[in-house]
Coordinates of C-alpha atoms in Angstrom, one line a residue:
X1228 CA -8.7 -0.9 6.8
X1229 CA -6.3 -3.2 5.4
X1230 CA -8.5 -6.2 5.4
X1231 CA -11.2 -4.6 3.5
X1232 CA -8.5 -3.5 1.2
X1233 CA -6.9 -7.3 1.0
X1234 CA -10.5 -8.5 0.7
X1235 CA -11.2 -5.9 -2.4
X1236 CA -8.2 -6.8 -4.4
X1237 CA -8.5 -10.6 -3.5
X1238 CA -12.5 -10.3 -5.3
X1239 CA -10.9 -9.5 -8.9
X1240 CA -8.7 -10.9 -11.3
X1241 CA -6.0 -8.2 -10.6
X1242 CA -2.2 -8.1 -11.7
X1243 CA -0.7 -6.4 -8.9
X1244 CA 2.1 -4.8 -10.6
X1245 CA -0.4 -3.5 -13.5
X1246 CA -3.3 -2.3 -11.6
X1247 CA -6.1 -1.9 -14.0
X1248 CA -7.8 0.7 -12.5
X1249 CA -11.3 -1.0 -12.3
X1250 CA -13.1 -1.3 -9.0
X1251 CA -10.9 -2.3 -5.7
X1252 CA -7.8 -3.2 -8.5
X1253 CA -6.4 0.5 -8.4
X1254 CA -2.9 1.8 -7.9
X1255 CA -4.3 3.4 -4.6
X1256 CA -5.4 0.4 -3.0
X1257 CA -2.9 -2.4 -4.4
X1258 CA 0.0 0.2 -3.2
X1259 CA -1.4 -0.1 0.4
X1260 CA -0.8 -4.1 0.4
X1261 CA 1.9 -5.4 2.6
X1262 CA 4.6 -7.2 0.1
X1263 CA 3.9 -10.5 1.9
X1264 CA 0.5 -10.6 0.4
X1265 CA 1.3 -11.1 -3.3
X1266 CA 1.8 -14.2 -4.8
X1267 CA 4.4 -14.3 -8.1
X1268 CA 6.2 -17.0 -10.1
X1269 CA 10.2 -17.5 -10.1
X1270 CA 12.6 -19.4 -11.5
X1271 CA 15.1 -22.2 -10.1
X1272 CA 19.1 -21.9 -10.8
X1273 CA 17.8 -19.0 -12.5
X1274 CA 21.5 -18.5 -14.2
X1275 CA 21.6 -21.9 -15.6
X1276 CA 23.2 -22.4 -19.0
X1277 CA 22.5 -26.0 -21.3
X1278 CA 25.3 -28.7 -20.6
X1279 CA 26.6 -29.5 -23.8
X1280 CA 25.5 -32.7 -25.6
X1281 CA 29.0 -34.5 -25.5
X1282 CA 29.4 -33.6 -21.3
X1283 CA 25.8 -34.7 -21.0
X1284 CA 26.0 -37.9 -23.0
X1285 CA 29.2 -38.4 -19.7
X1286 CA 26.8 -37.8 -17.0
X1287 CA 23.7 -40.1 -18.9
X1288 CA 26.2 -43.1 -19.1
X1289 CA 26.7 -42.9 -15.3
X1290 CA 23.9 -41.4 -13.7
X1291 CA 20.8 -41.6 -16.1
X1292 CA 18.5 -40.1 -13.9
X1293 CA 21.2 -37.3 -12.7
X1294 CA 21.0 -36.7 -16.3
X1295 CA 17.6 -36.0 -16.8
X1296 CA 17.7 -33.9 -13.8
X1297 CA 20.1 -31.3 -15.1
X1298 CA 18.7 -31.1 -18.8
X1299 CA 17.3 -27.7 -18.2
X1300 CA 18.4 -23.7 -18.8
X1301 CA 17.0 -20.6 -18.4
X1302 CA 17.2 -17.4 -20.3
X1303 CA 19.2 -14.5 -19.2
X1304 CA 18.6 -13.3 -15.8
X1305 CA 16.8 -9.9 -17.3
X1306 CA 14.7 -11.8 -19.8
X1307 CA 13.2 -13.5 -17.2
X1308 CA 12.5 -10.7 -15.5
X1309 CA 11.0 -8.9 -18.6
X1310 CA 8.9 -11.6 -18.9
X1311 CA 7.6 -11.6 -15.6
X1312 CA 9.7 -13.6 -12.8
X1313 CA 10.0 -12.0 -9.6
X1314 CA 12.2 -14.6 -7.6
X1315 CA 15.6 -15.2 -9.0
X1316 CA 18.0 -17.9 -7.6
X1317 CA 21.3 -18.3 -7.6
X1318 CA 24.0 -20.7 -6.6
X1319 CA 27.1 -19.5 -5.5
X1320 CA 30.7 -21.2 -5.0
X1321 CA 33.1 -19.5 -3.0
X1322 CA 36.8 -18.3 -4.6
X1323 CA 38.8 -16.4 -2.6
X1324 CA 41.9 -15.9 -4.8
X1325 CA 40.4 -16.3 -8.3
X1326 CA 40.9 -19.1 -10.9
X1327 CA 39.8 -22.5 -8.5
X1328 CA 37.0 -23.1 -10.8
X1329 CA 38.6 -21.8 -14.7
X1330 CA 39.6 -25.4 -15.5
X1331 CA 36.6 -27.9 -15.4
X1332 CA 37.2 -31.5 -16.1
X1333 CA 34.0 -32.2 -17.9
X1334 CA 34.9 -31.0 -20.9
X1335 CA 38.2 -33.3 -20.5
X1336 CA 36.3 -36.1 -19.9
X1337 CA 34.2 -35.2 -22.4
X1338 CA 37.3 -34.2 -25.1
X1339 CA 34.7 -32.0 -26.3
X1340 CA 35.0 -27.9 -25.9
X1341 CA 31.9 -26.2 -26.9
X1342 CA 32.2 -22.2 -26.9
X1343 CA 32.1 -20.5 -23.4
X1344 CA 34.3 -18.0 -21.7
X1345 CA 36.0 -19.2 -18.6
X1346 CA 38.1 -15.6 -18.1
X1347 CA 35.7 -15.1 -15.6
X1348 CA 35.8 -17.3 -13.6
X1349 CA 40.0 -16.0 -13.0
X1350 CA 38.8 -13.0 -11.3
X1351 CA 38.6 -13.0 -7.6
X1352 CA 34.7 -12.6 -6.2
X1353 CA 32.1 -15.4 -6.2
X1354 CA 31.0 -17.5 -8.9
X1355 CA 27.5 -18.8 -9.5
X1356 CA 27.2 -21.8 -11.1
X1357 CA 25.4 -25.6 -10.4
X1358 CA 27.8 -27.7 -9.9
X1359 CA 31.8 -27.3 -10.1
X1360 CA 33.4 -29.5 -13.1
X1361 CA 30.0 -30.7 -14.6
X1362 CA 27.8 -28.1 -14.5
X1363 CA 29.3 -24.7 -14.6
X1364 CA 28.3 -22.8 -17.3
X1365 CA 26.4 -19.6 -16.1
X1366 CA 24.8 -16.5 -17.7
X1367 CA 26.4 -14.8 -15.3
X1368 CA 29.6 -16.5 -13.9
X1369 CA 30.3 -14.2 -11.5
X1370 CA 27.7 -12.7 -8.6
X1371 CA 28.6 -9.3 -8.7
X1372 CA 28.0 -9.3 -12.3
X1373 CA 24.3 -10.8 -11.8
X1374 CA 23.7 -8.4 -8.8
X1375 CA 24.7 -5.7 -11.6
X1376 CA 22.5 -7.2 -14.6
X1377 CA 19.4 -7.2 -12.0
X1378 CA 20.0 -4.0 -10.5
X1379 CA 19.8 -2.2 -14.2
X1380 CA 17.0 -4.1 -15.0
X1381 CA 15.4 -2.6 -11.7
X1382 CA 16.6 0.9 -12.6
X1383 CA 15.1 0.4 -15.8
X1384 CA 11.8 -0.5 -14.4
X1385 CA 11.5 1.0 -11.5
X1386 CA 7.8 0.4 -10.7
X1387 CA 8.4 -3.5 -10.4
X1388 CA 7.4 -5.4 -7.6
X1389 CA 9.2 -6.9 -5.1
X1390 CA 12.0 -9.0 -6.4
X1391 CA 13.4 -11.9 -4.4
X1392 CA 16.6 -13.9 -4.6
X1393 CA 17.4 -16.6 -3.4
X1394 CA 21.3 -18.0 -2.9
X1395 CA 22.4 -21.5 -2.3
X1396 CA 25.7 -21.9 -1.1
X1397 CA 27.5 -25.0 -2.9
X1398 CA 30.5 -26.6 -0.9
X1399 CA 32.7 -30.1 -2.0
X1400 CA 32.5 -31.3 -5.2
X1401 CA 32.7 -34.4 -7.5
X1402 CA 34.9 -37.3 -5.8
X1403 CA 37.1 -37.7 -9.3
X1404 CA 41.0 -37.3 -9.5
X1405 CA 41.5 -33.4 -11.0
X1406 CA 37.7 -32.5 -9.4
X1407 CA 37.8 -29.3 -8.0
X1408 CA 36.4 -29.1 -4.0
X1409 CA 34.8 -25.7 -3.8
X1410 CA 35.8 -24.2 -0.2
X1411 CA 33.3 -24.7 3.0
X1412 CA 32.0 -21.0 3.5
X1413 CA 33.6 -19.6 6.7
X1414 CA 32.8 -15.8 8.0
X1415 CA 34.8 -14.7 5.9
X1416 CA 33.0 -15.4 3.1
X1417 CA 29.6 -15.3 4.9
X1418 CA 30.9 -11.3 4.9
X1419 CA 32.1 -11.5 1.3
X1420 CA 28.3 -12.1 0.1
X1421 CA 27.0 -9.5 1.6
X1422 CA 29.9 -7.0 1.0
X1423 CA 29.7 -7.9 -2.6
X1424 CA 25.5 -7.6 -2.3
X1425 CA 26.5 -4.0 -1.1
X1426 CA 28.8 -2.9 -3.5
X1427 CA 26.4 -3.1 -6.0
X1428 CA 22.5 -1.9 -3.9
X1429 CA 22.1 0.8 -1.8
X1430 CA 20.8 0.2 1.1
X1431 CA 17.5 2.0 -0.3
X1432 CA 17.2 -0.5 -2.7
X1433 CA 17.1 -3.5 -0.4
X1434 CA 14.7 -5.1 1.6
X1435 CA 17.2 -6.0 4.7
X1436 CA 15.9 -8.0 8.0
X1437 CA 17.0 -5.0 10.2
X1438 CA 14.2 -2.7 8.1
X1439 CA 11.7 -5.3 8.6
X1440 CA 12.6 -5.9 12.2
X1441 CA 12.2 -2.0 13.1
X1442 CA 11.7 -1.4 16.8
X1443 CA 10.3 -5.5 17.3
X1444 CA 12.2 -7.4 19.5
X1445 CA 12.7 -10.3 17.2
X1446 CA 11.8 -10.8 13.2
X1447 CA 9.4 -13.5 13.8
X1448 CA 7.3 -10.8 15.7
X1449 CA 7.9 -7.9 13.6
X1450 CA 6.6 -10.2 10.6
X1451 CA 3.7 -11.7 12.7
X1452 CA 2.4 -7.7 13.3
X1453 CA 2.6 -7.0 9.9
X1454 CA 5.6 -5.5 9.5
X1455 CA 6.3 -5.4 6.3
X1456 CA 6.9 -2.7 3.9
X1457 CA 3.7 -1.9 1.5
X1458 CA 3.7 -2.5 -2.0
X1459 CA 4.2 1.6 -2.5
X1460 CA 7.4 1.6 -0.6
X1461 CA 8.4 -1.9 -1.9
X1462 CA 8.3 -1.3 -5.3
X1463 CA 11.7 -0.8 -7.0
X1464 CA 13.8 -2.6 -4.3
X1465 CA 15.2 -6.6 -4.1
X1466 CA 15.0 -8.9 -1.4
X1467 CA 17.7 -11.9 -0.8
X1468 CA 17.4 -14.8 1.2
X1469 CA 19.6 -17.5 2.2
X1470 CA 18.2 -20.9 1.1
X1471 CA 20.7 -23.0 3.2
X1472 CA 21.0 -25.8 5.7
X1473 CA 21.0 -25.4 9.1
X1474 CA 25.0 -25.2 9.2
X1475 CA 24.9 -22.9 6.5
X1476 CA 22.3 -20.4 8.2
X1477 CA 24.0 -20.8 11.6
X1478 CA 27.8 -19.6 10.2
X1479 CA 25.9 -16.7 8.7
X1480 CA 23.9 -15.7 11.8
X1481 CA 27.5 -15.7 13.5
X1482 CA 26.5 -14.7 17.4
X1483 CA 23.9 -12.1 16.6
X1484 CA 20.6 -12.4 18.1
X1485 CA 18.5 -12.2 15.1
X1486 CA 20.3 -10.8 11.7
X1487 CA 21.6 -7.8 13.0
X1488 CA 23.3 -5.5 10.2
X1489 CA 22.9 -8.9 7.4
X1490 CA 21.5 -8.0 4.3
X1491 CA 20.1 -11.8 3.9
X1492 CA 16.6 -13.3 5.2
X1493 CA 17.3 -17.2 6.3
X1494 CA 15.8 -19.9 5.1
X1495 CA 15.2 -20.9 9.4
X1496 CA 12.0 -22.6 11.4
X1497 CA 9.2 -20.5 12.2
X1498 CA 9.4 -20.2 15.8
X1499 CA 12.7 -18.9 15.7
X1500 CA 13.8 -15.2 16.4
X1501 CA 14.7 -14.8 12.7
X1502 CA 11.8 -16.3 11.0
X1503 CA 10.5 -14.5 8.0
X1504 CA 11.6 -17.0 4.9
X1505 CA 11.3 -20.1 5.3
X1506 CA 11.6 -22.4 1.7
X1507 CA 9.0 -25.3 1.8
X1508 CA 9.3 -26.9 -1.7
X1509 CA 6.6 -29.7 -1.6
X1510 CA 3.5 -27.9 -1.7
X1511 CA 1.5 -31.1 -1.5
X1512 CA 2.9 -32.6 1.2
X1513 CA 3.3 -29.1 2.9
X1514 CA 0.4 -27.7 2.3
X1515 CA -1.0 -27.2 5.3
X1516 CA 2.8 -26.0 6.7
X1517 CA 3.1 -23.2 3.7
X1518 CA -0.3 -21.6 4.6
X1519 CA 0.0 -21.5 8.6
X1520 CA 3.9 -19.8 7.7
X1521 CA 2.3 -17.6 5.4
X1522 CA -0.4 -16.4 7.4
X1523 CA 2.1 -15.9 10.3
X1524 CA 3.4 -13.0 8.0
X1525 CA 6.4 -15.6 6.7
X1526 CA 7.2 -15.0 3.2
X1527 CA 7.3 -18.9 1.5
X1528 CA 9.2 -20.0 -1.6
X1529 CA 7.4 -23.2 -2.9
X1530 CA 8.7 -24.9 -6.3
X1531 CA 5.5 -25.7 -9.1
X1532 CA 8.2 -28.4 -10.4
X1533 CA 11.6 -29.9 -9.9
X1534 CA 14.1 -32.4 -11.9
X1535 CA 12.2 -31.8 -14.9
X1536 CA 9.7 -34.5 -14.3
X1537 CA 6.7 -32.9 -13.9
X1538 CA 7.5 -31.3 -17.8
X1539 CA 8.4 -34.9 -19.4
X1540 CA 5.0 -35.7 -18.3
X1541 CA 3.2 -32.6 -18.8
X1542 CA 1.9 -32.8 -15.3
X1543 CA 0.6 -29.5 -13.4
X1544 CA -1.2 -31.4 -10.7
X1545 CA 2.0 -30.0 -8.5
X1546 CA 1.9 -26.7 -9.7
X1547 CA -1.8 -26.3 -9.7
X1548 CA -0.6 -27.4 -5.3
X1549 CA 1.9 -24.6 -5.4
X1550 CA -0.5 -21.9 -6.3
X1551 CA -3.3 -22.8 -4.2
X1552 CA -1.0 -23.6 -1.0
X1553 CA -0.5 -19.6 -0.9
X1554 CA 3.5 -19.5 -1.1
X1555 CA 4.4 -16.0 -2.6
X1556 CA 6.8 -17.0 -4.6
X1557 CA 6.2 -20.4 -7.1
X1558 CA 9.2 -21.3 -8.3
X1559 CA 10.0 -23.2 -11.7
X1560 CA 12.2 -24.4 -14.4
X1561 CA 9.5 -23.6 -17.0
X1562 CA 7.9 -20.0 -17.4
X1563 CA 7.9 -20.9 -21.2
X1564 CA 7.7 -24.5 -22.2
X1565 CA 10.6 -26.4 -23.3
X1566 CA 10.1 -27.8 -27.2
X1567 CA 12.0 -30.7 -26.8
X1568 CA 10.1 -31.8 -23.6
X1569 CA 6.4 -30.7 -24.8
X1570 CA 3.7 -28.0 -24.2
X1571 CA 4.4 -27.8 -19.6
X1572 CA 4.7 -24.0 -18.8
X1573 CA 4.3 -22.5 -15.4
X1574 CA 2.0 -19.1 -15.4
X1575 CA 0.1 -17.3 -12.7
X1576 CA -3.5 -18.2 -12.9
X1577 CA -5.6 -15.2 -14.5
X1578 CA -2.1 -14.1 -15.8
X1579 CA -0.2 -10.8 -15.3
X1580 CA 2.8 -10.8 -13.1
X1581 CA 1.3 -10.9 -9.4
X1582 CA -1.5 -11.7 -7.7
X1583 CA -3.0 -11.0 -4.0
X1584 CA -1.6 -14.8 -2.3
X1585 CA -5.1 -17.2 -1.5
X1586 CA -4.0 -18.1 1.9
X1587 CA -4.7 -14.9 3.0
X1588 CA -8.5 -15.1 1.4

């Protein structure tokens, strides 16, 4: 039954969050969809803030190309959802007594200040931000206080689908005199993300590995049987996942078997025990890898453009890759063009805000 209900939606030009009521696009049968089966756009460093001309102008004199690579920003993180993203990521630093990251030496460098509050970034918690020193200026400098922007938003609209969230775990720094090292995260603060994930969700709210998981012996096969939830129960709740490094994902995993009582999907091989996300960003070259994961019942972040080169040229030849390579979520720098850079803006084809993935046509 499913099938013929995949195969119905997958015939029109339907937005999955708005069903439009005509033929197999209704509320009835896009609700019976398992979540893995939509396909949505997202942003990258979805918190990221402009670097001021004067700290820019330091990073262009030594690292041109670095330069060009960081001359991006996004909106606030509810804007973007208003306007339609439904994968968020964030990078966090960890901060354990409060205050290591309040004094950045860019704007020293620089002797520039442009206006941004650093009281902040004083508190205990974890910070999100790019890159200590150079570029730390977030719409939401601290995590709990983006968990809390996204989970009104939610409350606010509580018929959304899905939302995703990625977090990249920065560690070191710049190798300058004065740089600030942000700490390796330990178990400690591999507990610290998800306590602070929890003080803000309800475990109602989330999408968690164990609720996927169920009664399966491992993730990978829960996923692979279809395990997860349906559009109707997923609507109104977040997802996180753990884009890390192997290191990274092993320190959170600790000794548990899969993900036992974590609130965070890995970014992890497919054959292992806790497969179900897996980022593959190169949707060219990893075509064929993004469509076996996601027919495996993986859920796949891909990225439509990265470094801002694909925008200085107005190229969507990797985009156009990233929709058709069937990854649910596309990520991007550019859901509305940048003026300075030229007309490149990343959309869902046929438009609206989801759409059934094509690598389960």
């Amino acid at each position: 039954m499913l099938n013929l209900i995949l195969a119905a939606a997958l015939a029109l030009t339907c937005d999955l969050e708005r069903p439009s009521g005509e033929g197999g696009c209704t509320r009835e049968a896009v609700d019976a969809l398992p979540m893995n089966a939509i396909q949505a756009v997202g942003t990258h460093n979805s918190y990221k803030l402009a670097i001021p001309p004067a700290e820019m102008a330091i990073i262009s004199a030594s690292s041109p190309g670095q330069a060009l690579a960081l001359d991006y920003f996004h909106r606030p993180l509810p804007e973007q959802l208003s306007a339609g993203a439904r994968q968020l990521e964030l990078d966090l630093v960890y901060d354990p007594q409060g205050g290591l990251y309040a004094d950045p030496l860019g704007p020293k460098i620089a002797r520039a200040t442009e206006p941004y509050d650093l009281a902040p970034l004083r508190r205990p918690g974890l910070k999100v931000m790019h890159a200590p020193d150079v570029d730390f200026r977030s719409s939401c400098p601290v995590f709990v206080q983006c968990l809390e922007q996204v989970r009104a938003w939610s409350k606010a609209h509580p018929e959304h689908l899905p939302i995703l969230i990625l977090l990249n775990l920065k560690e070191g720094g710049l190798k300058l005199p004065g740089a600030v090292q942000a700490p390796v995260f330990d178990a400690a603060a591999m507990d610290q993300i998800d306590g602070e994930i929890r003080s803000v969700f309800a475990e109602a709210e989330l999408i968690t590995p164990d609720q996927v998981q169920g009664r399966h012996r491992t993730l990978r096969e829960a996923v692979a049987a279809g395990a997860w939830p349906r559009l109707k129960a997923a609507r109104g709740r977040v997802m996180f996942a753990l884009d890390a490094p192997p290191a990274q994902v092993a320190r959170y995993r600790g000794e548990r078997r899969v993900l036992e009582r974590r609130v965070l999907f890995v970014n992890i091989e497919e054959t292992s025990p806790a497969a179900g996300y897996i980022t593959l960003n190169e949707p060219i070259e990893q075509a064929a890898r993004i469509a076996a994961a996601v027919k495996a019942g993986i859920i796949v972040r891909t990225r439509a453009d990265a470094d801002t080169a694909e925008a200085r040229r107005n190229d969507a030849s990797r985009q156009r890759a990233a929709f058709a390579s069937g990854a649910q979520y596309i990520s991007t720098d550019y859901m509305s063009p940048d003026p300075r850079l030229g007309p490149y803006r990343t959309e869902l084809p046929g438009g609206g805000v989801a759409r059934p993935t094509p690598a389960l046509r």
